[in-house]
Short mmCIF file of C-alpha atoms in Angstrom, two decimals:
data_model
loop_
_atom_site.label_atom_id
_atom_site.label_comp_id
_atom_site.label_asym_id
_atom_site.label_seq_id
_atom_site.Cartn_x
_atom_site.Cartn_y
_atom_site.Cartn_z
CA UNK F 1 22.78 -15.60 53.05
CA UNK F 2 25.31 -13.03 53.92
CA UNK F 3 29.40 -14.14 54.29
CA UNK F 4 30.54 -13.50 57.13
CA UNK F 5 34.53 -14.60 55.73
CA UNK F 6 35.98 -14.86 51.89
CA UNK F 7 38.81 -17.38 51.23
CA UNK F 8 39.37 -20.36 49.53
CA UNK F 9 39.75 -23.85 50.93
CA UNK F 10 43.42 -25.13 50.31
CA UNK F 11 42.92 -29.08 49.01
CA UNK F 12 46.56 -29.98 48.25
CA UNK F 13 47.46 -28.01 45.16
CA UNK F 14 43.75 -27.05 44.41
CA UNK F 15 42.78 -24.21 45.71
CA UNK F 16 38.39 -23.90 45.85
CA UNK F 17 37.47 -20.02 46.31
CA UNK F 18 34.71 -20.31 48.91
CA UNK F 19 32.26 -17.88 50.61
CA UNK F 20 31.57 -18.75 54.73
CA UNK F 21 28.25 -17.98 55.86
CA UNK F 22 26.57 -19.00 59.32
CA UNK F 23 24.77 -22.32 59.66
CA UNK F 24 22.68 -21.92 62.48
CA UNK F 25 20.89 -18.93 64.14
CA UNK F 26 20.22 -17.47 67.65
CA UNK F 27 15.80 -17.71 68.61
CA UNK F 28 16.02 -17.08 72.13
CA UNK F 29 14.82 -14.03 73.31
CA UNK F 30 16.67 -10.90 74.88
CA UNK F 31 15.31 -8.75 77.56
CA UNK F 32 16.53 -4.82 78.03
CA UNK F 33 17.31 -3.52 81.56
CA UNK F 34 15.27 -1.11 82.84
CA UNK F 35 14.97 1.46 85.44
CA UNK F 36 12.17 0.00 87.64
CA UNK F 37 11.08 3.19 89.14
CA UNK F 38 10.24 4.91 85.71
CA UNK F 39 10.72 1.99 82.72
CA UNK F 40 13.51 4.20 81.52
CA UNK F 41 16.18 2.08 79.27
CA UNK F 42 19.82 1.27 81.10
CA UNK F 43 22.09 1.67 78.51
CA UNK F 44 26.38 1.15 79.19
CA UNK F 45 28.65 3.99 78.03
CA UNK F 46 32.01 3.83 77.30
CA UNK F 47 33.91 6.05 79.37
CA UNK F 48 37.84 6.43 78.61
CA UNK F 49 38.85 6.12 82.31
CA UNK F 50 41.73 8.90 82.23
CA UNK F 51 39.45 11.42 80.91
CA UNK F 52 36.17 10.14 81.86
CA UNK F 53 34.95 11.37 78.65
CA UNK F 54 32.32 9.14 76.67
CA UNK F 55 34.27 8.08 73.08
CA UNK F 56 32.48 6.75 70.05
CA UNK F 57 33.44 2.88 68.39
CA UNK F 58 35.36 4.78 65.56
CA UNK F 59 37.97 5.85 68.56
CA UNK F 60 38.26 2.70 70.52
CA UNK F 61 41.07 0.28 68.98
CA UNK F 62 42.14 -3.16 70.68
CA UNK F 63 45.29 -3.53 72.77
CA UNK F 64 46.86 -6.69 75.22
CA UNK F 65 47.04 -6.45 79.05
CA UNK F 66 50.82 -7.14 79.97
CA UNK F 67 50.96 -9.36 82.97
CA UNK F 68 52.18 -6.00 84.91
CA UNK F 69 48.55 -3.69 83.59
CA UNK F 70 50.57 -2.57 80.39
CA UNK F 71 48.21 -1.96 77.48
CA UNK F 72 50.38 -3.01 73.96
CA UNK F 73 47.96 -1.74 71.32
CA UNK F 74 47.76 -3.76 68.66
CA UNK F 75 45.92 -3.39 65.06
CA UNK F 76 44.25 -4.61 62.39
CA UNK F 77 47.16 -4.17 60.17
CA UNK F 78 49.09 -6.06 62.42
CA UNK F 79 47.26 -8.74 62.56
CA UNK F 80 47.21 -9.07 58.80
CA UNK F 81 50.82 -9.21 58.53
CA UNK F 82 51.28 -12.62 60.39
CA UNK F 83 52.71 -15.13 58.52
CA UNK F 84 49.92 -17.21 58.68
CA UNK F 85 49.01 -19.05 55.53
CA UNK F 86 45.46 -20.07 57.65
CA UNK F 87 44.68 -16.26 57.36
CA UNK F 88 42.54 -16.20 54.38
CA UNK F 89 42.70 -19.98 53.73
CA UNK F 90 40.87 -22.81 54.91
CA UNK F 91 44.12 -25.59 55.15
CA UNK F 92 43.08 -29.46 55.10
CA UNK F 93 45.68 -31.29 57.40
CA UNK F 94 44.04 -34.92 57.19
CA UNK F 95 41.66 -36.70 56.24
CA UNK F 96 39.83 -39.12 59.10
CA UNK F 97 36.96 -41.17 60.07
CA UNK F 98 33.87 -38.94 61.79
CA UNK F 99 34.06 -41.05 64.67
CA UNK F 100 37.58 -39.62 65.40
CA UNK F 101 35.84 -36.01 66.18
CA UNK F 102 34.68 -36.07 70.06
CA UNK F 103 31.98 -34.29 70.14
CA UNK F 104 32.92 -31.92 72.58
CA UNK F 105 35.24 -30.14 70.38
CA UNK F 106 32.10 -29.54 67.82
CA UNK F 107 31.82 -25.51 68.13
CA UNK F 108 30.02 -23.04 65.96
CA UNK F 109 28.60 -24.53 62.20
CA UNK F 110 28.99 -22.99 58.79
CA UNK F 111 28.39 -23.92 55.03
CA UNK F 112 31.14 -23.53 52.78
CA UNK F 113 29.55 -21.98 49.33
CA UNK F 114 31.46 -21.83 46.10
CA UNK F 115 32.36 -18.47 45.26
CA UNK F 116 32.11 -17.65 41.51
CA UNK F 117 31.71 -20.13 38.82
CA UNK F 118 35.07 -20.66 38.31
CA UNK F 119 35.17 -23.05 41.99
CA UNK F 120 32.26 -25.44 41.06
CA UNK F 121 34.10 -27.99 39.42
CA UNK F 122 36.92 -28.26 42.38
CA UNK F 123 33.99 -27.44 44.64
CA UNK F 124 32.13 -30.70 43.96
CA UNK F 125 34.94 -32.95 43.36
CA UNK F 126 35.83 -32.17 46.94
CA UNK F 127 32.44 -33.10 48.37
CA UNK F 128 32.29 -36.49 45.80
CA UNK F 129 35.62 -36.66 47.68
CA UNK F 130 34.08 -36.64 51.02
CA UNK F 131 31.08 -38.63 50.33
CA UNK F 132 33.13 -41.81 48.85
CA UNK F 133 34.99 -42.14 51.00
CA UNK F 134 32.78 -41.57 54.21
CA UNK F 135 35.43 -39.31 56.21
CA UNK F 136 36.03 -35.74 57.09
CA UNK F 137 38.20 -33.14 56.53
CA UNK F 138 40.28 -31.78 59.14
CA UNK F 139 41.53 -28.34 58.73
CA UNK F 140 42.87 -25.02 60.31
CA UNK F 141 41.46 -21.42 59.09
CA UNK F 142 41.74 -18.18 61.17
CA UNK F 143 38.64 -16.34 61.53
CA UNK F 144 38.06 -12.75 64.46
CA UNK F 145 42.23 -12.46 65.55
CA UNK F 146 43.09 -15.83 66.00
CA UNK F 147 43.78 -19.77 64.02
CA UNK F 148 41.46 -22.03 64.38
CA UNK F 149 40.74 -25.52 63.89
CA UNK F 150 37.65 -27.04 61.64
CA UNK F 151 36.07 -30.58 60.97
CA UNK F 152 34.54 -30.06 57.00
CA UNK F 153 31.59 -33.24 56.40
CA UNK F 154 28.82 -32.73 53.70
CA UNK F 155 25.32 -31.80 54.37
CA UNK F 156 23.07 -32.42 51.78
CA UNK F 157 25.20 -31.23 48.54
CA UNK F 158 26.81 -28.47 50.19
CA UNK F 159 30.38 -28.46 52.06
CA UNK F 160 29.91 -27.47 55.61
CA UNK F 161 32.22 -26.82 57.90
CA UNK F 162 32.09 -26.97 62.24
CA UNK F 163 34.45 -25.16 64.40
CA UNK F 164 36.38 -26.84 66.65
CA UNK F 165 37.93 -26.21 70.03
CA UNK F 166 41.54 -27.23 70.62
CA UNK F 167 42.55 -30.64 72.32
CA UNK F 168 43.68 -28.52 74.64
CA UNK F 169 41.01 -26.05 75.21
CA UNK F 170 38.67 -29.55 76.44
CA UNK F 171 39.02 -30.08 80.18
CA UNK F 172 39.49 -33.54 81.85
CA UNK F 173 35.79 -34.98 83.50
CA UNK F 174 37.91 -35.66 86.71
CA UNK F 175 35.85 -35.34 89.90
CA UNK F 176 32.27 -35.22 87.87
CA UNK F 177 31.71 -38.42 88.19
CA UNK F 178 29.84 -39.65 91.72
CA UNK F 179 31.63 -40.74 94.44
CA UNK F 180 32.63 -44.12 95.36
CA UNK F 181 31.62 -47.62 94.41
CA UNK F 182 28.16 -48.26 93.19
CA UNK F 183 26.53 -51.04 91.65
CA UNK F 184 23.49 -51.71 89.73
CA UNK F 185 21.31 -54.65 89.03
CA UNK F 186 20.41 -56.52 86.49
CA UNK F 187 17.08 -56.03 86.78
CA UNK F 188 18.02 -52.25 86.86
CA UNK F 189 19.71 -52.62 83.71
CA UNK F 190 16.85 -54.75 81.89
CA UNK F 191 13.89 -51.90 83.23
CA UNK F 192 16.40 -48.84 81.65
CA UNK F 193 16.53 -50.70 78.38
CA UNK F 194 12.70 -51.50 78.73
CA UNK F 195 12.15 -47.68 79.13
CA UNK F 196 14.54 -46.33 76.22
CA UNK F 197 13.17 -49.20 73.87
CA UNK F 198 9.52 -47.39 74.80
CA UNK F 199 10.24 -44.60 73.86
CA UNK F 200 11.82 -45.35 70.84
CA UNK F 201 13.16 -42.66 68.31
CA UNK F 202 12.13 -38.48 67.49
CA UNK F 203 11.94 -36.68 65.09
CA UNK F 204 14.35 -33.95 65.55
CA UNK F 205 12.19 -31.94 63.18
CA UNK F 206 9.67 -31.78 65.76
CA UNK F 207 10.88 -30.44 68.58
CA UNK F 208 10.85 -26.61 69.57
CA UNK F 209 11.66 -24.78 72.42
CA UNK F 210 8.49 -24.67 74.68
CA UNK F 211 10.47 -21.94 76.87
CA UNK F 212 10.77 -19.62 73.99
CA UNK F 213 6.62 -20.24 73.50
CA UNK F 214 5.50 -19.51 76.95
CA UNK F 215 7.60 -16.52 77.53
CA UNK F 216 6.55 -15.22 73.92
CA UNK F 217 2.87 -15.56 74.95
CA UNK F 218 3.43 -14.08 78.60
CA UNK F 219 5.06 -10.95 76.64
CA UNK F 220 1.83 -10.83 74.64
CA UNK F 221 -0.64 -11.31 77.43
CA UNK F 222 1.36 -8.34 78.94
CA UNK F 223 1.04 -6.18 76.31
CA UNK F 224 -2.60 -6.62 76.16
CA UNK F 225 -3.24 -5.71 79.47
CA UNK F 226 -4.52 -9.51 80.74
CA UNK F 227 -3.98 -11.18 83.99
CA UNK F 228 -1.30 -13.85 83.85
CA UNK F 229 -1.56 -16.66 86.70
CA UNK F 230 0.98 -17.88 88.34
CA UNK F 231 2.49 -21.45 87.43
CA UNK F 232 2.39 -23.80 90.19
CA UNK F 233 5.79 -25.30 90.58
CA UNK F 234 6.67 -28.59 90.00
CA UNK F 235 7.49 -31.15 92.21
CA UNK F 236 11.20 -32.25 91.11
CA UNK F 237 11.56 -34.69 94.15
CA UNK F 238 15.04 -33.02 94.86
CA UNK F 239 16.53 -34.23 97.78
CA UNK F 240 14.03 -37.26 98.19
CA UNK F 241 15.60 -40.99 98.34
CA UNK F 242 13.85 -42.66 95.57
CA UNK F 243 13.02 -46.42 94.74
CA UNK F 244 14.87 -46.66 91.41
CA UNK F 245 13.03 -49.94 90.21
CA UNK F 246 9.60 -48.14 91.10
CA UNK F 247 10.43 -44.85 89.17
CA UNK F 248 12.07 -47.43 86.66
CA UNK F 249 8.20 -49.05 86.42
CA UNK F 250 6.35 -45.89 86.76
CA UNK F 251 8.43 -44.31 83.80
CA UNK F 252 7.46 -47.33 81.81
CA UNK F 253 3.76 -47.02 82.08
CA UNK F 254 3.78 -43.67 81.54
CA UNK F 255 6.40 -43.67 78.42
CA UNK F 256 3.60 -46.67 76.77
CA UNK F 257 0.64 -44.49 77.80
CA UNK F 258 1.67 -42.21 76.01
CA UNK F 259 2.79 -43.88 73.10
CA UNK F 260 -0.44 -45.43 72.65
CA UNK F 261 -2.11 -41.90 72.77
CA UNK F 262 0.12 -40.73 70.22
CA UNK F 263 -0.78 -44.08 68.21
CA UNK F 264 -4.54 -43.87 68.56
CA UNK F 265 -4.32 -40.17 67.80
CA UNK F 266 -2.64 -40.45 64.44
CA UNK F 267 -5.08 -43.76 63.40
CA UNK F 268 -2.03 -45.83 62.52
CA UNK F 269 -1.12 -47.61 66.09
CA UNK F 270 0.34 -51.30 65.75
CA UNK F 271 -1.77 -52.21 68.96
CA UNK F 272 1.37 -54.00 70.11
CA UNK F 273 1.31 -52.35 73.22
CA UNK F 274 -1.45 -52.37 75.84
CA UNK F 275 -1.92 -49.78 78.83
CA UNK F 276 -1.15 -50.67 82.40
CA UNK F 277 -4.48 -50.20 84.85
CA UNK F 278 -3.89 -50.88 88.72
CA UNK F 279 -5.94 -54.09 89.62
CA UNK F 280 -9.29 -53.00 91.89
CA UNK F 281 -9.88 -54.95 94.88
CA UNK F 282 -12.96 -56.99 95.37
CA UNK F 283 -15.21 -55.13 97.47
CA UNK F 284 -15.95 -57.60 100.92
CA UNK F 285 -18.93 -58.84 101.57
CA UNK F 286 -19.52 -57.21 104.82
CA UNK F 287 -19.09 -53.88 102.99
CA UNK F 288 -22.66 -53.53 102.00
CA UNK F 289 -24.02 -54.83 105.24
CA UNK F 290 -28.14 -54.25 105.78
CA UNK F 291 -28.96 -51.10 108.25
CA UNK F 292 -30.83 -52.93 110.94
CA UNK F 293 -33.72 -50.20 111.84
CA UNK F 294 -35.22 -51.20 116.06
CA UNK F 295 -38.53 -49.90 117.45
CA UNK F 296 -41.16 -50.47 119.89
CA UNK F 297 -44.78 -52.08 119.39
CA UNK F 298 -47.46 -50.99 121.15
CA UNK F 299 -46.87 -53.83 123.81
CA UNK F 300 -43.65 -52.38 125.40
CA UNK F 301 -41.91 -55.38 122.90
CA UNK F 302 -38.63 -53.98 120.68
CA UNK F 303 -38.40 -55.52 117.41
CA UNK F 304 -35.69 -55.38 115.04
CA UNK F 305 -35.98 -55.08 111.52
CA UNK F 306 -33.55 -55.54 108.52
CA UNK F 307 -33.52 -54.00 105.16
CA UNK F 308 -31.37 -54.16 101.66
CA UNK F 309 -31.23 -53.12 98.62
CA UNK F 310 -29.76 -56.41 96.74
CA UNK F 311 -31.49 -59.43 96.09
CA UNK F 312 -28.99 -61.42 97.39
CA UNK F 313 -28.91 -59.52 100.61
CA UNK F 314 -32.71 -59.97 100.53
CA UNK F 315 -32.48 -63.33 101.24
CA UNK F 316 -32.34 -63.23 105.30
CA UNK F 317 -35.47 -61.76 104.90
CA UNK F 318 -37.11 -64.07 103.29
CA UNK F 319 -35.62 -66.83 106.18
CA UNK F 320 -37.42 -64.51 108.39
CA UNK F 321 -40.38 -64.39 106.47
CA UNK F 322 -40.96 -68.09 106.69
CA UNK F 323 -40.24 -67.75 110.74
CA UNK F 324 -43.31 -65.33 110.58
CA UNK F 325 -45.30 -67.85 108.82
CA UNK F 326 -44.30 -70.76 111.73
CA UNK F 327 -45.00 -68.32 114.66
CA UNK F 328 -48.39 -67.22 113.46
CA UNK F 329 -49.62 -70.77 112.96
CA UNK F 330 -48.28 -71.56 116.62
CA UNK F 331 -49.77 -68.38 118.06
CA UNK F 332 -52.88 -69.68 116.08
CA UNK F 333 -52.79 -73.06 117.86
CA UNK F 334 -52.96 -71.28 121.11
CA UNK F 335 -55.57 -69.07 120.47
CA UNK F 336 -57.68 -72.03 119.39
CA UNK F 337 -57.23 -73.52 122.53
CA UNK F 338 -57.61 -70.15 124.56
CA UNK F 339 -60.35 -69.91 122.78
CA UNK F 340 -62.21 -73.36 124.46
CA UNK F 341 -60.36 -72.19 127.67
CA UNK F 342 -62.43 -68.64 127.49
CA UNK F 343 -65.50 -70.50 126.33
CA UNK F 344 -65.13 -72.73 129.57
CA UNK F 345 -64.45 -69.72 132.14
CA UNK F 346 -67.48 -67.59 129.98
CA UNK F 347 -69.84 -70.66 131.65
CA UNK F 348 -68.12 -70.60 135.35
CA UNK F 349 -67.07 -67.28 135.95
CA UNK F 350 -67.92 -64.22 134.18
CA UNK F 351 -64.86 -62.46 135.87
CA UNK F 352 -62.43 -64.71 134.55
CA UNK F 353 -63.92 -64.61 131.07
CA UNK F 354 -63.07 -60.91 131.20
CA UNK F 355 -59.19 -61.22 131.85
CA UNK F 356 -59.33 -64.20 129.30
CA UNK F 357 -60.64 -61.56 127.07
CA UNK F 358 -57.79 -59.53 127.56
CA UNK F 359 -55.42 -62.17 126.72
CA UNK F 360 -56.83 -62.66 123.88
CA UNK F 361 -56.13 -59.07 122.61
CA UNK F 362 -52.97 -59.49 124.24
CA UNK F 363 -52.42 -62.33 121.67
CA UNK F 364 -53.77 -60.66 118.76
CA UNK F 365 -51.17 -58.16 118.49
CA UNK F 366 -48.72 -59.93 117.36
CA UNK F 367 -46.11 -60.64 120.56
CA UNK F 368 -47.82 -63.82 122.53
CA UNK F 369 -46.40 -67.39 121.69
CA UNK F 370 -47.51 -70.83 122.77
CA UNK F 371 -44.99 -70.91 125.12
CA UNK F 372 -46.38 -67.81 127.30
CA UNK F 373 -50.20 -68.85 127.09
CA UNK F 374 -49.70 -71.99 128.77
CA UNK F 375 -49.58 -70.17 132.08
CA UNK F 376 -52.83 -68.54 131.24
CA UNK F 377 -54.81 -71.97 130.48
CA UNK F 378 -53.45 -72.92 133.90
CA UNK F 379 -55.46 -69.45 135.27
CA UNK F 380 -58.20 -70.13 133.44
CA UNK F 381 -59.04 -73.53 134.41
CA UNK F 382 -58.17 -72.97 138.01
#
């Protein structure tokens, strides 16, 4: 890796030639600006603004703005002549637990490498230092114009050191926090830790910036000529009043659905952990009710008739079934004795045999009961 600063780190009397080099590196991706009528590149020039003449970088030197607009020009010789012992030297000022170091001072992250072979042996007794004793180093170093201060922990076997931003330089978190009292519940409480205890732990290792991805394949889809859809958006729920123990639950089911996804994808699940499936309701008993289909016999009579498609729904049809039975032997009772009645009138009255006749098919078809041929023995044997 290429330095980016040469020093050495001042530890007490030991001095530790080192070589700084960046830690970390930039992945997102930068766009150009563009003239949208042709595509044509916008590019900035730097224009001296007394001449208005374009200059080059080898003409432009660095200067500070008075408070009045007065430009002091200062230089790079200059700036090497401070008395600054920080200004090719990486000075330890204390030694202190990690915990000491809020976090919102960390800045930018570099590894300290030993320069030469002449700094291995005071390179390495500093980090045994470091990792016996289970502190950091806190240091100053000046690095682009200007001092500043450093946390040094080890990484592996290698020194590295983070940049940190003053005390000063850290603003106060007054009016971030929300307004007013408010209070939450137990219950609250116990579903948030039920929810962070589901999802458990990462691996840092594997996560990536999915923003990065889709805009890489959108630039590729592009290029190819292709059609690219149009995301729907996503429902955030901004500005909605939300029940915090249901999104509480909800986020629990979810966070242990997934889980055991993840678990019965990789084949090594405890099976500690079983889904959540909404209970279904019973369907009613009326639900499945039996059309009921009505016509017309040939008698003028309507009859109703019901169907299903269960057994157990079949069962009123069977009640009516044995009904049937009981009505046919009573209609046969009656026809036995319209039959003696029609036998009688055949012998008196040859007229009145005819209309007994004609009860009789009247009563075969199905719609005469006992009740109604009464009336016609009465006829017959008057």
């Amino acid at each position: 890796m290429r330095s980016i600063w040469n020093g050495a780190i001042s530890f007490g009397l030991v001095s530790i030639p080192i070589k700084l080099v960046n830690a970390t590196e930039n992945h997102s991706i930068s766009f150009r600006q563009i003239h949208l009528a042709d595509g044509g590149r916008i590019r900035y020039r730097k224009v001296c603004e007394l001449d208005e003449e374009e200059v080059s970088g080898g003409e432009i030197g660095k200067a500070y703005e008075d408070a009045d607009g007065t430009m002091i020009p200062i230089t790079d010789e200059d700036l090497a002549q401070l008395p600054l012992p920080t200004a090719k030297t990486i000075e330890i000022v204390a030694f202190v637990p990690a915990d000491r170091i809020d976090p919102l001072q960390m800045d930018a992250a570099y590894y300290l490498s030993a320069n030469g072979v002449p700094a291995a042996k005071p390179y390495t007794l500093l980090r045994e230092a470091l990792k016996r004793s289970n502190r950091v180093a806190v240091a100053k170093y000046a690095l682009r114009g200007r001092e500043r201060l450093g946390m040094l922990r080890v990484v592996d076997d290698v020194i590295a050191m983070h940049g940190l931003l003053w005390p000063d330089e850290i603003r106060a978190p007054q009016d971030a926090a929300p307004d007013g009292d408010v209070t939450v519940r137990d219950a609250e409480l116990d579903l948030a830790d039920a929810l962070m205890d589901t999802l458990g732990e990462v691996d840092m290792d594997s996560l990536h910036d999915d923003y990065r991805e889709a805009v890489e394949q959108l630039v590729a889809a592009k290029a190819a000529g292709e059609f690219v859809l149009p995301a729907e958006p996503e429902d955030t729920g901004d500005g909605k009043v939300i029940d915090l123990i249901a999104a509480l639950e909800n986020s629990v089911r979810a966070a242990r659905k997934s889980r055991n996804a993840e678990d019965a994808g990789d084949g090594d699940g405890d099976g500690g952990m079983a889904d959540v499936h909404p209970i279904k309701k019973t369907p009613s008993k009326t639900s499945g009710a039996a059309k009921r289909t009505t016509h017309r016999t040939p008698t003028g009579k309507t009859v109703t008739r019901s169907g299903s498609s269960t057994a157990k729904k079949s069962a009123p049809k069977a009640t009516g079934a044995k009904k049937s039975t009981s009505t046919t032997k009573k209609s046969a009772g009656s026809a036995g004795s319209r039959t003696t009645a029609r036998k009688t009138a055949t012998k008196t009255a040859p007229a009145t045999a005819k209309k007994t006749a004609t009860k009789k098919r009247t009563s075969s078809s199905g719609g005469t009961t006992a009740k109604k041929a009464a009336p016609s023995r009465k006829r017959t044997s008057a």
